[in-house]
Amino acid sequence: MKITDPCGGLISFEGIDGAGKSTQIARACAWLRGHRREVVQTREPGGTPLGEKLRVLLLHDAMHLETEALLMFAARREHLAVCIEPALAAGKWVVTDRFSDATYAYQVGGRGLDADKCRHLEQWVHPHRQPDLTFLFDLDPAIAAARVAKAGAAPDRFEREQLEFFTQVRAAYLARAASAGDRFCVIDAAQSPEAIGAQVDAALSARFAP
Ligand code: TYD
């Protein structure tokens, strides 16, 4: 897709907690705006008034793992209907902090949800929509945990999980990236923010610059 195309695009950012997505999301939005694209920055779970309410439940209330997956996809259905699809139809670019790859990584990889159930939900909720580009920030879970601890905020239900959980989440992300062809750009998140930013810019230029 060239930068001069009238249609927008969907870019997602993924990685285990503490992998350092936030700085790079801001950078990608700046790159797109610098190339005269209208950008909607959003996140999952969340991105809509209802989705943000579901986010509070998901991040703080204990629940069955299938309830968790269903609520993730309920929030995603709303996010697509109210935010993502209208923005794309208007020619905007949507940059989302997480999308369905996170459900494969956290609920299937981390929690052990049946992968077929996740595929069914994905087929139901967005049969014809996948990100045009997904950045996966790959990082050793021990380094990521140290970053989360250093940030000092009270950890949510996911951030309180053990290293073993994040090891499984990381492996599931990498397996998904390996099976998804060139949709993914996997970045070594142990590098400096400047080095990572240069790779983000390079990937955006390679795919979307005129
Ligand atoms: P995130 O926005 O990365 O958290 P933070 O604001 O702390 O940076 O994501 C919230 C959490 O939700 C994160 O721990 C991963 C989890 N999550 C899932 O388990 N499944 C999903 O499908 C999504 C979208 C998020």
PDB file of C-alpha atoms and ligand atoms in Angstrom:
ATOM      1  CA  MET A   1       0.000   0.000   0.000  1.00  0.00           C
ATOM      2  CA  LYS A   2       1.507   3.318  -1.051  1.00  0.00           C
ATOM      3  CA  ILE A   3       1.297   6.497   1.016  1.00  0.00           C
ATOM      4  CA  THR A   4      -0.658   8.186  -1.768  1.00  0.00           C
ATOM      5  CA  ASP A   5      -3.452   5.581  -1.620  1.00  0.00           C
ATOM      6  CA  PRO A   6      -6.777   7.053  -0.473  1.00  0.00           C
ATOM      7  CA  CYS A   7      -7.517   4.147   1.913  1.00  0.00           C
ATOM      8  CA  GLY A   8      -6.147   4.005   5.419  1.00  0.00           C
ATOM      9  CA  GLY A   9      -4.353   1.188   7.145  1.00  0.00           C
ATOM     10  CA  LEU A  10      -4.306  -0.686  10.443  1.00  0.00           C
ATOM     11  CA  ILE A  11      -1.041  -1.001  12.379  1.00  0.00           C
ATOM     12  CA  SER A  12      -0.824  -2.954  15.634  1.00  0.00           C
ATOM     13  CA  PHE A  13       1.846  -3.066  18.331  1.00  0.00           C
ATOM     14  CA  GLU A  14       2.366  -6.240  20.358  1.00  0.00           C
ATOM     15  CA  GLY A  15       4.714  -7.653  22.976  1.00  0.00           C
ATOM     16  CA  ILE A  16       4.807  -8.843  26.569  1.00  0.00           C
ATOM     17  CA  ASP A  17       4.207  -6.307  29.339  1.00  0.00           C
ATOM     18  CA  GLY A  18       7.321  -4.139  29.740  1.00  0.00           C
ATOM     19  CA  ALA A  19       8.556  -4.612  26.163  1.00  0.00           C
ATOM     20  CA  GLY A  20       8.414  -0.840  25.581  1.00  0.00           C
ATOM     21  CA  LYS A  21       5.620  -0.345  23.048  1.00  0.00           C
ATOM     22  CA  SER A  22       4.414   3.076  24.193  1.00  0.00           C
ATOM     23  CA  THR A  23       7.354   5.227  23.051  1.00  0.00           C
ATOM     24  CA  GLN A  24       7.396   3.519  19.689  1.00  0.00           C
ATOM     25  CA  ILE A  25       3.639   3.856  19.173  1.00  0.00           C
ATOM     26  CA  ALA A  26       4.037   7.617  19.570  1.00  0.00           C
ATOM     27  CA  ARG A  27       6.908   7.516  17.093  1.00  0.00           C
ATOM     28  CA  ALA A  28       4.907   5.573  14.487  1.00  0.00           C
ATOM     29  CA  CYS A  29       2.008   8.035  14.813  1.00  0.00           C
ATOM     30  CA  ALA A  30       4.441  10.924  14.317  1.00  0.00           C
ATOM     31  CA  TRP A  31       5.895   9.213  11.227  1.00  0.00           C
ATOM     32  CA  LEU A  32       2.441   8.769   9.705  1.00  0.00           C
ATOM     33  CA  ARG A  33       1.388  12.339  10.477  1.00  0.00           C
ATOM     34  CA  GLY A  34       4.693  13.518   8.997  1.00  0.00           C
ATOM     35  CA  HIS A  35       3.605  11.749   5.822  1.00  0.00           C
ATOM     36  CA  ARG A  36       0.279  13.602   5.814  1.00  0.00           C
ATOM     37  CA  ARG A  37      -1.828  10.740   7.096  1.00  0.00           C
ATOM     38  CA  GLU A  38      -4.682  11.265   9.510  1.00  0.00           C
ATOM     39  CA  VAL A  39      -4.049   8.998  12.508  1.00  0.00           C
ATOM     40  CA  VAL A  40      -6.303   7.484  15.156  1.00  0.00           C
ATOM     41  CA  GLN A  41      -4.301   6.146  18.108  1.00  0.00           C
ATOM     42  CA  THR A  42      -6.141   3.563  20.168  1.00  0.00           C
ATOM     43  CA  ARG A  43      -5.697   0.487  22.366  1.00  0.00           C
ATOM     44  CA  GLU A  44      -7.069  -2.897  23.389  1.00  0.00           C
ATOM     45  CA  PRO A  45      -8.763  -3.857  25.493  1.00  0.00           C
ATOM     46  CA  GLY A  46     -10.430  -0.461  25.240  1.00  0.00           C
ATOM     47  CA  GLY A  47     -10.588   2.228  22.582  1.00  0.00           C
ATOM     48  CA  THR A  48     -14.319   2.918  23.071  1.00  0.00           C
ATOM     49  CA  PRO A  49     -16.349   4.008  26.131  1.00  0.00           C
ATOM     50  CA  LEU A  50     -17.729   0.461  26.570  1.00  0.00           C
ATOM     51  CA  GLY A  51     -14.335  -1.118  25.803  1.00  0.00           C
ATOM     52  CA  GLU A  52     -12.651   1.002  28.476  1.00  0.00           C
ATOM     53  CA  LYS A  53     -15.198  -0.254  31.031  1.00  0.00           C
ATOM     54  CA  LEU A  54     -14.466  -3.832  29.969  1.00  0.00           C
ATOM     55  CA  ARG A  55     -10.748  -3.043  30.275  1.00  0.00           C
ATOM     56  CA  VAL A  56     -11.171  -2.146  33.953  1.00  0.00           C
ATOM     57  CA  LEU A  57     -12.875  -5.511  34.584  1.00  0.00           C
ATOM     58  CA  LEU A  58     -10.298  -7.433  32.543  1.00  0.00           C
ATOM     59  CA  LEU A  59      -7.278  -5.860  34.215  1.00  0.00           C
ATOM     60  CA  HIS A  60      -8.550  -6.070  37.785  1.00  0.00           C
ATOM     61  CA  ASP A  61     -11.242  -8.744  38.326  1.00  0.00           C
ATOM     62  CA  ALA A  62     -10.498 -12.452  38.600  1.00  0.00           C
ATOM     63  CA  MET A  63     -12.443 -14.503  36.043  1.00  0.00           C
ATOM     64  CA  HIS A  64     -12.536 -17.820  34.189  1.00  0.00           C
ATOM     65  CA  LEU A  65     -10.114 -17.897  31.270  1.00  0.00           C
ATOM     66  CA  GLU A  66     -12.926 -18.315  28.719  1.00  0.00           C
ATOM     67  CA  THR A  67     -14.777 -15.352  30.228  1.00  0.00           C
ATOM     68  CA  GLU A  68     -11.545 -13.397  29.805  1.00  0.00           C
ATOM     69  CA  ALA A  69     -11.262 -14.373  26.123  1.00  0.00           C
ATOM     70  CA  LEU A  70     -14.925 -13.606  25.446  1.00  0.00           C
ATOM     71  CA  LEU A  71     -14.640 -10.175  27.063  1.00  0.00           C
ATOM     72  CA  MET A  72     -11.480  -9.432  25.048  1.00  0.00           C
ATOM     73  CA  PHE A  73     -13.388 -10.210  21.860  1.00  0.00           C
ATOM     74  CA  ALA A  74     -16.504  -8.347  23.039  1.00  0.00           C
ATOM     75  CA  ALA A  75     -14.370  -5.245  23.559  1.00  0.00           C
ATOM     76  CA  ARG A  76     -12.757  -5.866  20.143  1.00  0.00           C
ATOM     77  CA  ARG A  77     -16.137  -6.184  18.393  1.00  0.00           C
ATOM     78  CA  GLU A  78     -17.135  -2.792  19.798  1.00  0.00           C
ATOM     79  CA  HIS A  79     -13.719  -1.321  18.961  1.00  0.00           C
ATOM     80  CA  LEU A  80     -14.037  -2.443  15.331  1.00  0.00           C
ATOM     81  CA  ALA A  81     -17.630  -1.242  14.997  1.00  0.00           C
ATOM     82  CA  VAL A  82     -17.276   2.130  16.669  1.00  0.00           C
ATOM     83  CA  CYS A  83     -13.655   3.122  16.066  1.00  0.00           C
ATOM     84  CA  ILE A  84     -11.509   1.040  13.707  1.00  0.00           C
ATOM     85  CA  GLU A  85     -13.782   0.338  10.718  1.00  0.00           C
ATOM     86  CA  PRO A  86     -15.269   3.867  10.519  1.00  0.00           C
ATOM     87  CA  ALA A  87     -11.763   5.364  10.680  1.00  0.00           C
ATOM     88  CA  LEU A  88     -10.436   3.076   7.947  1.00  0.00           C
ATOM     89  CA  ALA A  89     -13.503   3.782   5.791  1.00  0.00           C
ATOM     90  CA  ALA A  90     -12.753   7.507   6.157  1.00  0.00           C
ATOM     91  CA  GLY A  91      -9.211   6.940   4.871  1.00  0.00           C
ATOM     92  CA  LYS A  92      -7.553   7.311   8.283  1.00  0.00           C
ATOM     93  CA  TRP A  93      -4.749   5.241   9.710  1.00  0.00           C
ATOM     94  CA  VAL A  94      -5.417   3.352  12.918  1.00  0.00           C
ATOM     95  CA  VAL A  95      -2.529   2.589  15.260  1.00  0.00           C
ATOM     96  CA  THR A  96      -3.605   0.212  17.977  1.00  0.00           C
ATOM     97  CA  ASP A  97      -1.768  -0.873  21.106  1.00  0.00           C
ATOM     98  CA  ARG A  98      -2.650  -4.619  20.780  1.00  0.00           C
ATOM     99  CA  PHE A  99      -5.191  -6.528  18.686  1.00  0.00           C
ATOM    100  CA  SER A 100      -6.139 -10.218  18.294  1.00  0.00           C
ATOM    101  CA  ASP A 101      -2.541 -11.464  18.285  1.00  0.00           C
ATOM    102  CA  ALA A 102      -2.572 -10.537  21.983  1.00  0.00           C
ATOM    103  CA  THR A 103      -5.440 -12.962  22.608  1.00  0.00           C
ATOM    104  CA  TYR A 104      -3.504 -15.766  20.909  1.00  0.00           C
ATOM    105  CA  ALA A 105      -0.444 -14.872  22.972  1.00  0.00           C
ATOM    106  CA  TYR A 106      -1.991 -14.221  26.406  1.00  0.00           C
ATOM    107  CA  GLN A 107      -5.169 -16.321  26.523  1.00  0.00           C
ATOM    108  CA  VAL A 108      -4.055 -19.238  24.304  1.00  0.00           C
ATOM    109  CA  GLY A 109      -0.293 -19.183  24.952  1.00  0.00           C
ATOM    110  CA  GLY A 110      -0.292 -17.882  28.508  1.00  0.00           C
ATOM    111  CA  ARG A 111      -3.518 -19.238  29.969  1.00  0.00           C
ATOM    112  CA  GLY A 112      -4.012 -22.360  27.857  1.00  0.00           C
ATOM    113  CA  LEU A 113      -7.265 -21.432  26.098  1.00  0.00           C
ATOM    114  CA  ASP A 114      -8.155 -23.856  23.282  1.00  0.00           C
ATOM    115  CA  ALA A 115      -6.682 -22.269  20.119  1.00  0.00           C
ATOM    116  CA  ASP A 116      -9.719 -23.350  18.070  1.00  0.00           C
ATOM    117  CA  LYS A 117     -12.008 -21.348  20.343  1.00  0.00           C
ATOM    118  CA  CYS A 118      -9.842 -18.288  19.769  1.00  0.00           C
ATOM    119  CA  ARG A 119      -9.907 -18.876  15.999  1.00  0.00           C
ATOM    120  CA  HIS A 120     -13.725 -19.185  16.078  1.00  0.00           C
ATOM    121  CA  LEU A 121     -14.038 -15.898  17.943  1.00  0.00           C
ATOM    122  CA  GLU A 122     -11.607 -14.200  15.573  1.00  0.00           C
ATOM    123  CA  GLN A 123     -13.575 -15.497  12.568  1.00  0.00           C
ATOM    124  CA  TRP A 124     -16.796 -14.223  14.112  1.00  0.00           C
ATOM    125  CA  VAL A 125     -15.523 -10.802  15.157  1.00  0.00           C
ATOM    126  CA  HIS A 126     -13.259  -9.855  12.243  1.00  0.00           C
ATOM    127  CA  PRO A 127     -13.371 -12.436   9.444  1.00  0.00           C
ATOM    128  CA  HIS A 128     -12.015  -9.990   6.865  1.00  0.00           C
ATOM    129  CA  ARG A 129      -9.800  -7.693   8.887  1.00  0.00           C
ATOM    130  CA  GLN A 130      -6.182  -8.155   9.953  1.00  0.00           C
ATOM    131  CA  PRO A 131      -3.581  -5.484  10.629  1.00  0.00           C
ATOM    132  CA  ASP A 132      -1.636  -4.345   7.564  1.00  0.00           C
ATOM    133  CA  LEU A 133       1.480  -4.355   9.735  1.00  0.00           C
ATOM    134  CA  THR A 134       2.157  -5.704  13.227  1.00  0.00           C
ATOM    135  CA  PHE A 135       5.199  -4.685  15.239  1.00  0.00           C
ATOM    136  CA  LEU A 136       6.169  -7.371  17.736  1.00  0.00           C
ATOM    137  CA  PHE A 137       8.531  -6.171  20.457  1.00  0.00           C
ATOM    138  CA  ASP A 138      10.365  -9.290  21.532  1.00  0.00           C
ATOM    139  CA  LEU A 139      12.065  -9.273  24.930  1.00  0.00           C
ATOM    140  CA  ASP A 140      13.372 -11.655  27.588  1.00  0.00           C
ATOM    141  CA  PRO A 141      10.585 -11.806  30.231  1.00  0.00           C
ATOM    142  CA  ALA A 142      13.095 -11.216  33.056  1.00  0.00           C
ATOM    143  CA  ILE A 143      14.198  -7.916  31.483  1.00  0.00           C
ATOM    144  CA  ALA A 144      10.570  -6.948  30.818  1.00  0.00           C
ATOM    145  CA  ALA A 145       9.596  -7.701  34.447  1.00  0.00           C
ATOM    146  CA  ALA A 146      12.435  -5.510  35.708  1.00  0.00           C
ATOM    147  CA  ARG A 147      11.171  -2.660  33.499  1.00  0.00           C
ATOM    148  CA  VAL A 148       7.602  -3.056  34.796  1.00  0.00           C
ATOM    149  CA  ALA A 149       8.870  -3.047  38.405  1.00  0.00           C
ATOM    150  CA  LYS A 150      11.023   0.036  37.749  1.00  0.00           C
ATOM    151  CA  ALA A 151       8.035   1.910  36.296  1.00  0.00           C
ATOM    152  CA  GLY A 152       6.614   1.742  39.826  1.00  0.00           C
ATOM    153  CA  ALA A 153       2.875   1.673  39.006  1.00  0.00           C
ATOM    154  CA  ALA A 154       0.642  -0.801  40.846  1.00  0.00           C
ATOM    155  CA  PRO A 155       0.736  -3.959  38.702  1.00  0.00           C
ATOM    156  CA  ASP A 156      -2.514  -5.140  37.095  1.00  0.00           C
ATOM    157  CA  ARG A 157      -3.758  -8.756  36.979  1.00  0.00           C
ATOM    158  CA  PHE A 158      -1.574  -9.586  33.951  1.00  0.00           C
ATOM    159  CA  GLU A 159       1.550  -7.784  35.162  1.00  0.00           C
ATOM    160  CA  ARG A 160       1.361  -9.812  38.394  1.00  0.00           C
ATOM    161  CA  GLU A 161       1.816 -13.080  36.456  1.00  0.00           C
ATOM    162  CA  GLN A 162       5.054 -15.060  36.884  1.00  0.00           C
ATOM    163  CA  LEU A 163       7.970 -15.321  34.430  1.00  0.00           C
ATOM    164  CA  GLU A 164       6.724 -18.725  33.266  1.00  0.00           C
ATOM    165  CA  PHE A 165       3.483 -17.131  32.050  1.00  0.00           C
ATOM    166  CA  PHE A 166       5.355 -14.457  30.085  1.00  0.00           C
ATOM    167  CA  THR A 167       7.746 -17.066  28.665  1.00  0.00           C
ATOM    168  CA  GLN A 168       4.700 -18.831  27.202  1.00  0.00           C
ATOM    169  CA  VAL A 169       3.169 -15.559  25.977  1.00  0.00           C
ATOM    170  CA  ARG A 170       6.450 -14.651  24.269  1.00  0.00           C
ATOM    171  CA  ALA A 171       6.700 -18.063  22.586  1.00  0.00           C
ATOM    172  CA  ALA A 172       3.102 -17.803  21.354  1.00  0.00           C
ATOM    173  CA  TYR A 173       3.777 -14.348  19.889  1.00  0.00           C
ATOM    174  CA  LEU A 174       6.872 -15.628  18.068  1.00  0.00           C
ATOM    175  CA  ALA A 175       5.005 -18.677  16.744  1.00  0.00           C
ATOM    176  CA  ARG A 176       2.218 -16.453  15.472  1.00  0.00           C
ATOM    177  CA  ALA A 177       4.722 -14.116  13.806  1.00  0.00           C
ATOM    178  CA  ALA A 178       6.426 -17.079  12.146  1.00  0.00           C
ATOM    179  CA  SER A 179       3.126 -18.331  10.715  1.00  0.00           C
ATOM    180  CA  ALA A 180       1.774 -14.959   9.545  1.00  0.00           C
ATOM    181  CA  GLY A 181       4.154 -14.248   6.679  1.00  0.00           C
ATOM    182  CA  ASP A 182       5.305 -10.665   6.238  1.00  0.00           C
ATOM    183  CA  ARG A 183       2.522  -9.059   8.302  1.00  0.00           C
ATOM    184  CA  PHE A 184       4.892  -9.029  11.305  1.00  0.00           C
ATOM    185  CA  CYS A 185       7.965  -6.929  11.909  1.00  0.00           C
ATOM    186  CA  VAL A 186       9.724  -8.532  14.896  1.00  0.00           C
ATOM    187  CA  ILE A 187      12.012  -6.135  16.765  1.00  0.00           C
ATOM    188  CA  ASP A 188      14.584  -6.996  19.424  1.00  0.00           C
ATOM    189  CA  ALA A 189      13.249  -4.846  22.272  1.00  0.00           C
ATOM    190  CA  ALA A 190      16.464  -5.172  24.292  1.00  0.00           C
ATOM    191  CA  GLN A 191      18.009  -2.499  22.050  1.00  0.00           C
ATOM    192  CA  SER A 192      18.078   1.222  22.890  1.00  0.00           C
ATOM    193  CA  PRO A 193      14.886   3.206  22.207  1.00  0.00           C
ATOM    194  CA  GLU A 194      16.774   5.086  19.457  1.00  0.00           C
ATOM    195  CA  ALA A 195      17.836   1.884  17.693  1.00  0.00           C
ATOM    196  CA  ILE A 196      14.298   0.475  17.951  1.00  0.00           C
ATOM    197  CA  GLY A 197      12.838   3.739  16.681  1.00  0.00           C
ATOM    198  CA  ALA A 198      15.100   3.626  13.637  1.00  0.00           C
ATOM    199  CA  GLN A 199      13.810   0.119  12.864  1.00  0.00           C
ATOM    200  CA  VAL A 200      10.204   1.237  13.284  1.00  0.00           C
ATOM    201  CA  ASP A 201      10.788   4.139  10.868  1.00  0.00           C
ATOM    202  CA  ALA A 202      12.549   1.836   8.400  1.00  0.00           C
ATOM    203  CA  ALA A 203       9.685  -0.679   8.429  1.00  0.00           C
ATOM    204  CA  LEU A 204       7.107   2.068   7.916  1.00  0.00           C
ATOM    205  CA  SER A 205       9.143   3.576   5.071  1.00  0.00           C
ATOM    206  CA  ALA A 206       9.640   0.211   3.386  1.00  0.00           C
ATOM    207  CA  ARG A 207       5.922  -0.582   3.421  1.00  0.00           C
ATOM    208  CA  PHE A 208       4.099   2.721   3.243  1.00  0.00           C
ATOM    209  CA  ALA A 209       6.392   5.438   1.851  1.00  0.00           C
ATOM    210  CA  PRO A 210       5.651   6.657  -1.666  1.00  0.00           C
TER     211      PRO A 210
HETATM  212  P1  TYD B   1      -1.508  -2.986  27.827  1.00  0.00           P
HETATM  213  O1  TYD B   1      -2.312  -1.881  27.268  1.00  0.00           O
HETATM  214  O2  TYD B   1      -0.273  -3.373  27.108  1.00  0.00           O
HETATM  215  O3  TYD B   1      -1.157  -2.694  29.336  1.00  0.00           O
HETATM  216  P2  TYD B   1      -0.449  -1.397  29.946  1.00  0.00           P
HETATM  217  O4  TYD B   1      -1.437  -0.276  29.924  1.00  0.00           O
HETATM  218  O5  TYD B   1      -0.125  -1.881  31.309  1.00  0.00           O
HETATM  219  O6  TYD B   1       0.761  -1.126  29.088  1.00  0.00           O
HETATM  220  O7  TYD B   1      -2.451  -4.292  27.857  1.00  0.00           O
HETATM  221  C1  TYD B   1      -3.275  -4.588  28.903  1.00  0.00           C
HETATM  222  C2  TYD B   1      -3.136  -6.034  29.262  1.00  0.00           C
HETATM  223  O8  TYD B   1      -4.149  -6.802  28.601  1.00  0.00           O
HETATM  224  C3  TYD B   1      -1.799  -6.666  28.905  1.00  0.00           C
HETATM  225  O9  TYD B   1      -1.278  -7.250  30.076  1.00  0.00           O
HETATM  226  C4  TYD B   1      -2.154  -7.763  27.937  1.00  0.00           C
HETATM  227  C5  TYD B   1      -3.613  -8.029  28.171  1.00  0.00           C
HETATM  228  N1  TYD B   1      -4.345  -8.493  26.978  1.00  0.00           N
HETATM  229  C6  TYD B   1      -4.706  -9.827  26.859  1.00  0.00           C
HETATM  230  O10 TYD B   1      -4.413 -10.629  27.756  1.00  0.00           O
HETATM  231  N2  TYD B   1      -5.412 -10.244  25.765  1.00  0.00           N
HETATM  232  C7  TYD B   1      -5.767  -9.398  24.768  1.00  0.00           C
HETATM  233  O11 TYD B   1      -6.427  -9.821  23.780  1.00  0.00           O
HETATM  234  C8  TYD B   1      -5.401  -8.018  24.891  1.00  0.00           C
HETATM  235  C9  TYD B   1      -5.804  -7.043  23.834  1.00  0.00           C
HETATM  236  C10 TYD B   1      -4.691  -7.604  26.010  1.00  0.00           C
END
